[in-house]
Short mmCIF file of C-alpha atoms and ligand atoms in Angstrom, two decimals:
data_model
loop_
_atom_site.label_atom_id
_atom_site.label_comp_id
_atom_site.label_asym_id
_atom_site.label_seq_id
_atom_site.Cartn_x
_atom_site.Cartn_y
_atom_site.Cartn_z
CA MET U 1 -22.65 -2.19 -27.21
CA ARG U 2 -23.06 -1.22 -23.60
CA PRO U 3 -20.49 -2.56 -21.19
CA GLY U 4 -21.43 -5.47 -18.96
CA ARG U 5 -23.88 -7.06 -21.44
CA ARG U 6 -24.08 -10.78 -21.29
CA LEU U 7 -21.99 -12.62 -23.83
CA PRO U 8 -23.85 -15.25 -25.87
CA ARG U 9 -21.13 -17.86 -25.46
CA HIS U 10 -18.94 -18.18 -22.41
CA PRO U 11 -16.66 -21.21 -22.07
CA GLN U 12 -15.96 -22.05 -18.42
CA PRO U 13 -12.54 -21.20 -16.98
CA TYR U 14 -10.20 -24.06 -16.05
CA ALA U 15 -8.86 -24.41 -12.52
CA ASP U 16 -5.36 -23.19 -13.40
CA GLU U 17 -6.39 -20.74 -16.11
CA LEU U 18 -5.04 -17.21 -16.37
CA LEU U 19 -7.50 -14.35 -16.83
CA THR U 20 -6.02 -13.20 -20.15
CA SER U 21 -6.29 -16.78 -21.39
CA TRP U 22 -9.98 -16.89 -20.58
CA LEU U 23 -10.56 -13.46 -22.14
CA ILE U 24 -8.86 -14.64 -25.32
CA ARG U 25 -11.07 -17.74 -25.37
CA LEU U 26 -14.17 -15.60 -24.75
CA ALA U 27 -13.21 -13.39 -27.67
CA ALA U 28 -12.68 -16.40 -29.93
CA ALA U 29 -15.93 -18.09 -28.88
CA ASN U 30 -17.91 -14.93 -29.62
CA GLY U 31 -16.07 -13.90 -32.77
CA HIS U 32 -14.70 -10.68 -31.28
CA ARG U 33 -11.31 -9.19 -31.82
CA LEU U 34 -9.55 -8.58 -28.48
CA PRO U 35 -10.08 -4.79 -28.34
CA SER U 36 -13.71 -5.17 -29.32
CA LEU U 37 -14.27 -7.78 -26.60
CA ALA U 38 -12.70 -5.41 -24.10
CA PHE U 39 -15.01 -2.64 -25.26
CA HIS U 40 -18.03 -4.94 -25.13
CA LEU U 41 -17.22 -6.06 -21.59
CA PHE U 42 -15.60 -3.06 -19.98
CA GLY U 43 -16.40 -0.13 -22.28
CA ASP U 44 -12.65 0.31 -22.60
CA ARG U 45 -10.35 -1.08 -25.28
CA SER U 46 -7.20 -0.26 -23.31
CA VAL U 47 -7.48 -3.18 -20.88
CA TRP U 48 -4.98 -5.04 -23.04
CA SER U 49 -2.35 -2.37 -22.76
CA ALA U 50 -2.17 -3.00 -18.99
CA ASP U 51 -1.54 -6.35 -17.37
CA PRO U 52 -5.07 -7.54 -16.48
CA ASP U 53 -3.78 -10.70 -14.77
CA ARG U 54 -2.04 -8.51 -12.23
CA VAL U 55 -4.08 -5.30 -12.18
CA PHE U 56 -7.82 -5.78 -12.64
CA ASN U 57 -10.06 -3.18 -11.07
CA ALA U 58 -13.24 -3.88 -9.12
CA ASP U 59 -15.59 -2.34 -11.72
CA ASN U 60 -14.23 -4.51 -14.50
CA ARG U 61 -14.41 -7.53 -12.24
CA GLU U 62 -18.10 -6.81 -11.62
CA ARG U 63 -18.82 -6.34 -15.34
CA LEU U 64 -17.10 -9.59 -16.17
CA ILE U 65 -19.20 -11.43 -13.58
CA GLN U 66 -22.39 -9.92 -15.05
CA ALA U 67 -21.43 -10.68 -18.63
CA THR U 68 -20.49 -14.30 -18.08
CA GLY U 69 -22.26 -15.43 -14.92
CA VAL U 70 -19.12 -16.92 -13.38
CA PRO U 71 -18.76 -16.41 -9.61
CA GLY U 72 -16.45 -13.70 -8.28
CA GLU U 73 -14.14 -16.22 -6.64
CA THR U 74 -13.60 -17.88 -10.01
CA VAL U 75 -12.46 -14.54 -11.45
CA ASP U 76 -10.19 -13.96 -8.43
CA ARG U 77 -8.62 -17.37 -8.90
CA MET U 78 -7.47 -16.32 -12.37
CA LEU U 79 -5.57 -13.29 -11.04
CA LEU U 80 -1.93 -13.39 -9.97
CA ASN U 81 -3.13 -11.71 -6.81
CA ARG U 82 -4.07 -15.14 -5.55
CA PHE U 83 -0.40 -15.72 -4.67
CA GLU U 84 -0.22 -12.62 -2.49
CA GLY U 85 0.97 -13.29 1.05
CA ARG U 86 2.78 -16.43 0.00
CA LEU U 87 4.90 -15.51 -3.01
CA SER U 88 5.33 -11.85 -2.08
CA ASP U 89 4.01 -9.46 0.48
CA ARG U 90 2.25 -7.42 -2.18
CA LEU U 91 1.68 -8.33 -5.80
CA VAL U 92 -0.73 -5.64 -6.94
CA GLY U 93 0.85 -2.37 -7.93
CA SER U 94 4.42 -3.46 -7.38
CA ALA U 95 6.55 -5.63 -9.58
CA SER U 96 7.39 -8.94 -7.97
CA PRO U 97 10.70 -10.56 -8.84
CA TRP U 98 8.83 -13.86 -9.08
CA LEU U 99 6.36 -12.75 -11.77
CA LEU U 100 7.14 -12.71 -15.46
CA VAL U 101 6.02 -9.69 -17.45
CA LEU U 102 3.14 -9.90 -19.89
CA SER U 103 3.76 -9.12 -23.52
CA LYS U 104 1.14 -6.57 -24.36
CA LEU U 105 -1.02 -6.10 -27.38
CA GLY U 106 0.61 -3.68 -29.79
CA TYR U 107 3.91 -4.00 -27.96
CA HIS U 108 6.39 -5.79 -30.17
CA GLY U 109 9.29 -5.56 -27.79
CA THR U 110 11.86 -8.21 -27.12
CA ARG U 111 11.22 -8.30 -23.43
CA ARG U 112 10.87 -11.79 -22.03
CA SER U 113 7.34 -13.01 -21.87
CA HIS U 114 5.65 -15.81 -20.04
CA LEU U 115 6.01 -19.50 -20.60
CA TYR U 116 4.13 -22.30 -22.28
CA CYS U 117 4.23 -26.07 -22.44
CA PRO U 118 4.04 -27.36 -26.03
CA ALA U 119 2.64 -30.66 -24.79
CA CYS U 120 -0.14 -28.96 -22.78
CA LEU U 121 -1.20 -26.95 -25.83
CA ALA U 122 -1.09 -30.12 -27.92
CA ASP U 123 -3.07 -32.14 -25.32
CA ALA U 124 -5.76 -29.59 -25.45
CA VAL U 125 -6.51 -30.44 -29.06
CA SER U 126 -8.90 -33.15 -28.09
CA PRO U 127 -12.38 -33.96 -29.35
CA ASP U 128 -13.91 -33.67 -25.85
CA ASP U 129 -14.38 -29.92 -25.85
CA VAL U 130 -11.23 -29.11 -23.90
CA SER U 131 -9.89 -25.90 -25.35
CA PRO U 132 -6.26 -24.96 -25.13
CA HIS U 133 -5.61 -22.45 -22.37
CA LEU U 134 -2.77 -20.68 -20.60
CA SER U 135 -1.83 -21.79 -17.10
CA ILE U 136 -1.46 -19.18 -14.36
CA PHE U 137 1.77 -20.94 -13.35
CA TRP U 138 3.33 -20.02 -16.68
CA ARG U 139 3.72 -16.49 -15.37
CA LEU U 140 5.94 -17.50 -12.46
CA ALA U 141 9.65 -16.87 -12.88
CA PHE U 142 10.67 -20.07 -11.06
CA MET U 143 8.81 -22.38 -13.48
CA THR U 144 11.05 -24.28 -15.87
CA SER U 145 9.17 -27.53 -16.52
CA CYS U 146 5.59 -28.72 -16.85
CA PRO U 147 4.36 -30.46 -13.68
CA ARG U 148 2.04 -32.61 -15.82
CA HIS U 149 4.42 -33.63 -18.59
CA GLY U 150 7.80 -33.30 -16.87
CA THR U 151 9.19 -31.63 -19.98
CA LEU U 152 10.81 -28.23 -20.26
CA LEU U 153 8.74 -25.13 -20.92
CA ARG U 154 9.35 -22.63 -23.75
CA ASP U 155 9.08 -18.86 -23.81
CA ALA U 156 9.70 -18.20 -27.50
CA CYS U 157 8.89 -19.49 -30.97
CA PRO U 158 11.13 -22.50 -31.80
CA HIS U 159 11.23 -21.39 -35.46
CA CYS U 160 11.85 -17.64 -35.47
CA GLY U 161 12.63 -16.86 -31.82
CA ALA U 162 9.77 -14.36 -31.36
CA ILE U 163 8.55 -14.07 -27.76
CA PHE U 164 5.50 -16.10 -26.76
CA ALA U 165 2.75 -13.49 -26.75
CA PRO U 166 -0.66 -15.04 -27.33
CA ALA U 167 -2.44 -11.70 -26.89
CA LEU U 168 -0.75 -10.62 -30.12
CA ASN U 169 -2.57 -13.40 -31.96
CA ASP U 170 -5.58 -11.31 -32.68
CA LEU U 171 -8.11 -11.88 -35.44
CA GLY U 172 -5.92 -10.11 -37.95
CA PRO U 173 -6.47 -9.98 -41.69
CA GLY U 174 -6.77 -13.46 -43.12
CA ARG U 175 -6.82 -15.07 -39.71
CA ASP U 176 -9.94 -16.75 -38.61
CA TRP U 177 -10.20 -18.24 -35.15
CA ARG U 178 -13.35 -20.12 -36.00
CA ARG U 179 -11.38 -22.24 -38.44
CA ASN U 180 -8.23 -22.47 -36.29
CA ARG U 181 -9.64 -22.76 -32.79
CA HIS U 182 -7.26 -25.50 -31.81
CA LEU U 183 -4.40 -23.20 -32.67
CA LEU U 184 -5.67 -20.37 -30.50
CA PHE U 185 -2.51 -20.16 -28.40
CA ALA U 186 -0.29 -22.35 -30.46
CA TRP U 187 0.88 -20.32 -33.39
CA CYS U 188 3.53 -17.67 -33.61
CA HIS U 189 2.34 -14.09 -33.98
CA GLN U 190 5.43 -13.33 -36.04
CA CYS U 191 6.04 -16.26 -38.42
CA GLY U 192 2.61 -17.91 -38.12
CA ARG U 193 4.04 -21.37 -37.54
CA ASP U 194 2.99 -23.95 -34.97
CA LEU U 195 4.63 -23.41 -31.55
CA ARG U 196 4.01 -26.93 -30.29
CA VAL U 197 7.46 -28.33 -30.88
CA GLU U 198 8.45 -30.97 -28.33
CA THR U 199 10.92 -30.22 -25.55
CA PRO U 200 13.20 -32.65 -23.65
CA PRO U 201 12.38 -33.80 -20.11
CA ALA U 202 13.63 -31.77 -17.15
CA SER U 203 15.99 -33.38 -14.63
CA GLY U 204 14.62 -34.95 -11.47
CA GLU U 205 16.37 -32.38 -9.26
CA GLU U 206 14.98 -29.52 -11.27
CA ARG U 207 11.45 -30.86 -11.03
CA ALA U 208 11.78 -31.55 -7.30
CA PHE U 209 12.99 -28.01 -6.60
CA GLN U 210 10.15 -26.50 -8.61
CA GLY U 211 7.76 -28.83 -6.81
CA ARG U 212 8.97 -27.45 -3.47
CA LEU U 213 8.14 -23.91 -4.53
CA LEU U 214 4.78 -24.87 -6.05
CA GLY U 215 3.97 -26.77 -2.86
CA ALA U 216 4.70 -23.63 -0.85
CA LEU U 217 2.18 -21.66 -2.93
CA GLU U 218 -0.40 -24.35 -2.41
CA HIS U 219 0.09 -25.16 1.27
CA GLY U 220 1.51 -21.92 2.68
CA VAL U 221 4.65 -23.61 4.01
CA MET U 222 7.90 -24.36 2.22
CA SER U 223 9.92 -27.42 3.08
CA TRP U 224 13.47 -26.46 3.93
CA SER U 225 16.43 -28.77 4.28
CA ASN U 226 17.24 -29.49 7.96
CA LEU U 227 14.49 -27.13 9.17
CA GLY U 228 11.26 -28.86 8.24
CA ASP U 229 8.61 -26.37 7.12
CA VAL U 230 8.98 -22.60 7.10
CA PRO U 231 6.22 -20.08 6.22
CA ALA U 232 5.96 -19.80 2.42
CA LEU U 233 6.47 -16.05 2.40
CA GLU U 234 9.64 -16.33 4.51
CA GLY U 235 10.90 -19.10 2.23
CA PHE U 236 10.38 -17.03 -0.93
CA GLU U 237 11.89 -13.93 0.67
CA VAL U 238 15.02 -15.83 1.74
CA MET U 239 15.25 -17.41 -1.73
CA ARG U 240 15.10 -13.92 -3.21
CA GLN U 241 17.89 -12.83 -0.85
CA LEU U 242 19.99 -15.86 -1.80
CA LEU U 243 19.47 -15.06 -5.48
CA ASN U 244 20.92 -11.64 -4.78
CA LEU U 245 23.96 -13.37 -3.29
CA LEU U 246 24.30 -15.33 -6.52
CA PHE U 247 24.37 -12.06 -8.44
CA LEU U 248 27.58 -11.12 -6.56
CA ALA U 249 30.79 -12.06 -8.33
CA GLY U 250 32.44 -13.91 -5.43
CA PRO U 251 29.63 -16.30 -4.49
CA GLN U 252 28.71 -16.81 -8.16
CA HIS U 253 32.26 -17.86 -8.94
CA LEU U 254 32.33 -20.37 -6.08
CA VAL U 255 28.91 -21.88 -6.74
CA SER U 256 29.49 -22.14 -10.49
CA ALA U 257 32.39 -24.51 -9.80
CA SER U 258 29.72 -27.04 -8.81
CA VAL U 259 26.67 -25.80 -10.74
CA PRO U 260 27.17 -23.61 -13.82
CA GLY U 261 25.61 -20.16 -13.67
CA PRO U 262 23.80 -18.09 -16.29
CA GLU U 263 25.69 -17.42 -19.52
CA ALA U 264 24.15 -14.03 -20.16
CA TYR U 265 23.21 -11.29 -17.72
CA PRO U 266 20.40 -8.81 -18.34
CA GLU U 267 21.09 -5.14 -18.90
CA GLY U 268 21.19 -2.80 -15.94
CA SER U 269 22.66 -3.08 -12.50
CA TYR U 270 19.52 -4.06 -10.62
CA ARG U 271 18.83 -7.69 -11.41
CA MET U 272 15.88 -9.86 -10.68
CA LEU U 273 15.26 -13.47 -11.56
CA ARG U 274 12.47 -12.52 -13.96
CA ASP U 275 14.83 -10.33 -16.01
CA PHE U 276 16.98 -13.31 -17.06
CA ASP U 277 16.21 -15.38 -20.13
CA LEU U 278 14.82 -18.87 -19.60
CA PRO U 279 18.20 -20.70 -19.77
CA GLY U 280 19.60 -18.11 -17.34
CA ARG U 281 16.71 -18.63 -14.92
CA ARG U 282 17.15 -22.40 -15.08
CA ALA U 283 20.83 -22.04 -14.23
CA LEU U 284 20.11 -19.69 -11.30
CA LEU U 285 17.39 -21.95 -9.91
CA ARG U 286 19.71 -24.96 -10.05
CA GLN U 287 22.30 -22.92 -8.16
CA LEU U 288 19.67 -21.88 -5.63
CA ASP U 289 18.74 -25.52 -5.13
CA PHE U 290 22.41 -26.34 -4.56
CA LEU U 291 22.85 -23.48 -2.10
CA THR U 292 19.85 -24.39 0.05
CA LEU U 293 20.61 -28.11 0.32
CA ASP U 294 22.08 -29.32 3.61
CA TRP U 295 21.12 -25.99 5.15
CA PRO U 296 23.03 -23.94 6.23
CA THR U 297 26.36 -25.67 5.55
CA ARG U 298 26.70 -24.71 1.89
CA VAL U 299 25.51 -21.16 2.14
CA LEU U 300 27.84 -20.49 5.09
CA ASP U 301 30.75 -22.12 3.28
CA VAL U 302 30.18 -19.95 0.20
CA ALA U 303 29.68 -16.80 2.28
CA ARG U 304 32.82 -17.37 4.37
CA ARG U 305 35.01 -18.22 1.40
CA SER U 306 33.78 -15.07 -0.34
CA GLN U 307 34.51 -13.18 2.89
CA LEU U 308 30.97 -11.90 3.07
CA THR U 309 29.90 -10.12 6.22
CA ARG U 310 26.45 -10.31 7.71
CA LYS U 311 25.26 -7.23 5.85
CA PRO U 312 25.02 -8.54 2.28
CA MET U 313 23.38 -11.67 3.68
CA VAL U 314 20.37 -9.70 4.89
CA ALA U 315 20.46 -6.56 2.72
CA HIS U 316 17.33 -7.38 0.69
CA LEU U 317 15.15 -8.56 3.54
CA GLN U 318 12.64 -6.19 5.08
CA GLN U 319 11.98 -8.64 7.87
CA ILE U 320 14.59 -11.21 8.69
CA PRO U 321 13.14 -14.56 9.72
CA LEU U 322 14.76 -15.77 12.93
CA TRP U 323 15.84 -19.06 11.34
CA TYR U 324 17.73 -17.11 8.69
CA ASP U 325 18.99 -14.47 11.11
CA THR U 326 20.81 -17.10 13.17
CA VAL U 327 22.64 -18.20 10.02
CA ALA U 328 23.62 -14.68 8.95
CA ASP U 329 24.79 -14.06 12.51
CA GLN U 330 27.49 -16.67 12.13
CA LEU U 331 29.36 -14.43 9.72
CA HIS U 332 31.77 -11.66 10.61
CA GLN U 333 30.46 -8.26 11.50
CA GLY U 334 30.95 -5.48 8.98
CA ASN U 335 34.07 -4.29 10.84
CA GLY U 336 35.80 -7.59 10.30
CA HIS U 337 35.97 -8.69 13.95
CA ARG U 338 34.98 -12.19 14.75
CA ARG U 339 31.72 -12.33 16.60
CA LEU U 340 32.55 -15.27 18.80
CA LEU U 341 34.82 -15.94 21.76
CA LYS U 342 35.12 -12.58 23.43
CA PRO U 343 35.78 -13.56 27.07
CA LEU U 344 33.79 -12.09 29.94
CA VAL U 345 35.73 -9.59 32.04
CA ALA U 346 36.19 -11.11 35.52
CA HIS U 347 34.12 -8.62 37.52
CA LEU U 348 32.46 -11.54 39.30
CA ASP U 349 32.88 -15.29 39.53
CA LEU U 350 30.08 -17.67 38.53
CA ALA U 351 28.62 -17.70 42.05
CA GLY U 352 28.61 -13.90 42.00
CA ILE U 353 26.72 -13.88 38.72
CA GLU U 354 24.22 -16.36 40.17
CA HIS U 355 23.75 -14.13 43.19
CA TRP U 356 22.94 -11.11 41.02
CA ARG U 357 20.70 -13.18 38.81
CA ASP U 358 18.73 -14.49 41.77
CA HIS U 359 18.28 -10.98 43.12
CA ALA U 360 17.31 -9.34 39.87
CA LEU U 361 14.34 -7.02 40.21
CA SER U 362 12.85 -7.35 36.76
CA ALA U 363 12.43 -10.06 34.15
CA GLU U 364 14.66 -8.14 31.76
CA GLU U 365 17.43 -7.83 34.28
CA ARG U 366 17.10 -11.44 35.26
CA ARG U 367 17.46 -12.39 31.59
CA ARG U 368 20.63 -10.34 31.26
CA TRP U 369 22.16 -12.23 34.18
CA ALA U 370 21.02 -15.53 32.72
CA ILE U 371 22.79 -14.61 29.49
CA LEU U 372 26.00 -13.82 31.40
CA TRP U 373 25.69 -16.99 33.44
CA HIS U 374 25.62 -19.08 30.27
CA TYR U 375 28.21 -16.97 28.52
CA ALA U 376 30.64 -17.23 31.47
CA GLN U 377 30.69 -20.98 30.94
CA GLU U 378 30.72 -20.98 27.15
CA PRO U 379 31.78 -17.68 25.58
CA ASN U 380 29.95 -18.29 22.30
CA LYS U 381 27.30 -15.70 21.56
CA GLN U 382 25.51 -17.81 19.01
CA ALA U 383 25.29 -20.81 21.32
CA VAL U 384 23.92 -18.71 24.19
CA ALA U 385 21.40 -16.98 21.91
CA THR U 386 20.17 -20.31 20.62
CA ARG U 387 19.99 -21.89 24.07
CA LEU U 388 18.00 -19.03 25.57
CA GLY U 389 15.96 -18.35 22.45
CA VAL U 390 17.01 -14.72 22.32
CA ARG U 391 18.51 -12.64 19.56
CA TRP U 392 22.24 -12.70 19.05
CA ALA U 393 22.32 -8.91 19.30
CA LEU U 394 20.98 -9.02 22.87
CA VAL U 395 23.71 -11.43 23.95
CA SER U 396 26.30 -9.25 22.30
CA ARG U 397 25.00 -6.05 23.87
CA THR U 398 24.72 -7.61 27.32
CA VAL U 399 28.27 -8.94 27.27
CA ALA U 400 29.66 -5.64 25.99
CA THR U 401 27.77 -3.64 28.63
CA TYR U 402 28.93 -5.91 31.44
CA ASN U 403 32.53 -5.98 30.26
CA ALA U 404 32.67 -2.21 30.09
CA GLY U 405 30.61 -1.25 33.15
CA GLY U 406 30.56 -4.20 35.53
CA PRO U 407 27.49 -5.51 37.40
CA ALA U 408 25.94 -2.11 38.05
CA ALA U 409 25.71 -1.43 34.32
CA LEU U 410 23.20 -4.25 33.97
CA GLN U 411 20.72 -2.82 36.46
CA ASP U 412 17.41 -1.75 35.11
CA PRO U 413 17.24 1.98 35.92
CA ARG U 414 13.46 1.90 35.97
CA VAL U 415 13.32 -0.44 38.91
CA GLY U 416 14.11 0.62 42.45
CA ARG U 417 16.44 -1.75 44.17
CA ALA U 418 18.68 -2.58 47.00
CA ASN U 419 22.04 -3.23 45.55
CA PRO U 420 22.76 -6.73 46.83
CA GLY U 421 26.50 -6.40 46.46
CA LYS U 422 27.23 -2.88 47.57
CA ARG U 423 25.09 -0.39 49.45
CA LEU U 424 25.58 3.32 49.41
CA LEU U 425 24.54 3.82 53.03
CA THR U 426 25.17 1.66 56.05
CA PRO U 427 22.14 0.45 58.01
CA SER U 428 22.67 3.11 60.69
CA GLN U 429 22.96 5.85 58.04
CA GLU U 430 19.70 4.59 56.55
CA GLU U 431 18.08 4.92 59.98
CA ASP U 432 19.32 8.51 60.15
CA LEU U 433 17.99 9.17 56.65
CA ARG U 434 14.57 7.82 57.55
CA ALA U 435 14.46 10.08 60.59
CA LEU U 436 15.51 13.04 58.46
CA LEU U 437 12.84 12.39 55.86
CA LEU U 438 10.17 12.05 58.53
CA THR U 439 11.04 15.31 60.21
CA THR U 440 12.42 17.68 57.55
CA PRO U 441 11.18 18.60 54.05
CA VAL U 442 14.15 18.23 51.68
CA SER U 443 14.46 18.55 47.92
CA ASN U 444 15.97 15.76 45.85
CA SER U 445 19.18 17.71 45.38
CA GLU U 446 19.45 18.36 49.11
CA LEU U 447 18.87 14.68 49.67
CA ALA U 448 21.62 13.87 47.18
CA ASP U 449 23.95 16.25 49.03
CA TRP U 450 23.15 14.54 52.32
CA ILE U 451 23.80 11.05 50.91
CA GLU U 452 27.02 12.24 49.29
CA ALA U 453 28.17 13.73 52.59
CA GLN U 454 27.48 10.45 54.42
CA SER U 455 28.78 7.98 51.86
CA GLY U 456 31.37 9.93 49.93
CA ARG U 457 29.61 9.16 46.61
CA ARG U 458 27.17 11.23 44.66
CA PRO U 459 24.02 9.11 44.22
CA ALA U 460 22.17 8.76 40.92
CA ASP U 461 18.73 10.38 40.66
CA SER U 462 17.11 6.97 40.74
CA THR U 463 18.94 6.15 43.95
CA VAL U 464 17.75 9.37 45.53
CA ARG U 465 14.16 8.58 44.59
CA MET U 466 14.62 5.07 45.91
CA TYR U 467 15.79 6.30 49.30
CA ARG U 468 13.04 8.89 49.42
CA GLN U 469 10.42 6.20 48.91
CA ASP U 470 12.19 4.11 51.54
CA ARG U 471 12.24 1.18 49.19
CA ALA U 472 15.85 0.37 49.92
CA VAL U 473 14.97 -0.34 53.49
CA HIS U 474 11.98 -2.47 52.67
CA LEU U 475 13.96 -4.48 50.20
CA ARG U 476 16.69 -5.20 52.67
CA SER U 477 16.00 -8.87 53.32
CA PRO U 478 16.86 -11.38 50.58
CA GLU U 479 13.50 -13.13 51.13
CA LYS U 480 11.65 -9.94 50.34
CA GLN U 481 13.85 -9.29 47.36
CA ALA U 482 13.22 -12.75 46.04
CA ARG U 483 9.48 -12.30 46.44
CA THR U 484 9.56 -8.97 44.68
CA ALA U 485 11.67 -10.07 41.76
CA LEU U 486 9.81 -11.34 38.72
CA LYS U 487 10.75 -14.92 38.31
CA GLY U 488 11.63 -16.83 35.21
CA GLU U 489 9.57 -14.81 32.76
CA TYR U 490 11.23 -14.66 29.41
CA MET U 491 9.49 -12.08 27.33
CA PRO U 492 9.60 -12.44 23.55
CA ILE U 493 11.80 -9.87 21.90
CA GLY U 494 10.26 -9.31 18.55
CA GLY U 495 10.30 -12.99 17.74
CA SER U 496 8.09 -15.98 18.24
CA HIS U 497 10.69 -18.66 18.73
CA ILE U 498 11.28 -17.97 22.39
CA ARG U 499 12.01 -20.85 24.71
CA PRO U 500 12.52 -20.69 28.45
CA PRO U 501 16.13 -21.22 29.46
CA VAL U 502 17.03 -24.85 29.82
CA THR U 503 19.38 -24.76 32.76
CA GLU U 504 18.13 -21.65 34.49
CA GLU U 505 17.38 -23.31 37.82
CA SER U 506 20.28 -25.74 37.84
ZN1 ZN Q 1 2.51 -29.69 -20.10
ZN1 ZN Q 2 7.83 -17.67 -35.05
#
């Protein structure tokens, strides 16, 4: 048959149905074996050897729409891709730690497969034309219980332990789907027995935690203890990072004193949640729930007692959300020094700092002085960063620069200025210089020589340019300086959580 031909019978997909589930039901309804359905639809039997829920090309999508008449958005809803941007940055073409692998046709491996709810498959055996189907949520690594039934999910045959792999239930010899339609997904491909063996209920905590993550997929924001809502993608990324902490011996040991960890670890050194067996994933998710409660008290306690530095706290994050960054910042730097309470060197008193701040010539410079002004009164980098809504690193850099180089080190070299504290030339020398510049052509180096001869100090190139443009003279009066300076503008530095300083004008 030619690809793309309309199928005589096409049961409608359910709202939470997975594409492979619907393809299996299409095959059963039309009496095809799975490879023959794939050939009928796509002209290619090999679709089953890939993971069509995750990788489904545009041509096949088009053929499926033609053959069944379902709208394109219905097909898209059945693909794992629908979680992209919330669960992971990219889901197509790269393995996500949150997605379980698909057991493929002809692949009788022991690799963990996706999940099923025995009660859901049993429910589906109803007279009112509801066929059993596989839920798209059964491919998510954080699922442990059924949201409908509240009972635990399974991922293997309760009789022989074979992985749950419904695509292996093809119309083999002696097997007839037309007689056993209600068992479409519910019998074991290995021992042939019924998979719908009851499971016990999940705990309330376990269901609530899973509900948080499912809610994030649905609404795009994840509720986070003590923070309110955070963007879903940031929430999942931080969860992934915290899971990596739980894979470290120190934190795992500490957390398992309160919540037991996994009993068995998967092979290999690079671990992801999806590589653990179902009991192992349940244990890790309970630990993750424990770690994120009363944020960030527990995670900081565990990190400090395991003597973790900032680095392993952020190692797996490509972009560090600011709300998580401020937590990681409270840990020691990699070199073991404490990050807090380094006093300001007494180059100036508080009034001196205010004077420099009020005469700053750019917003950036003004911000540096504001940082010092706050830090002089409370030498706590984290507190100052939080109060001004700037990154910790900026506070740290500003304090270090000032301590080492004094007030001049904080000047913005791109901005011409009159140094309000110390001037290179006296007013009468400046008059002489203006006369010289008006009457004699001089190069910058000659000008530098002249200034050095008058003042005894070699001026910086920027100072020479400043004098040449006569800006020092124009900027003499404090009123003019104040008018020239950019006032109170706090530019975002790569973050969106910027607030104006609270006590800037006090
Ligand atoms: Zn269920
Ligand atoms: Zn079995």
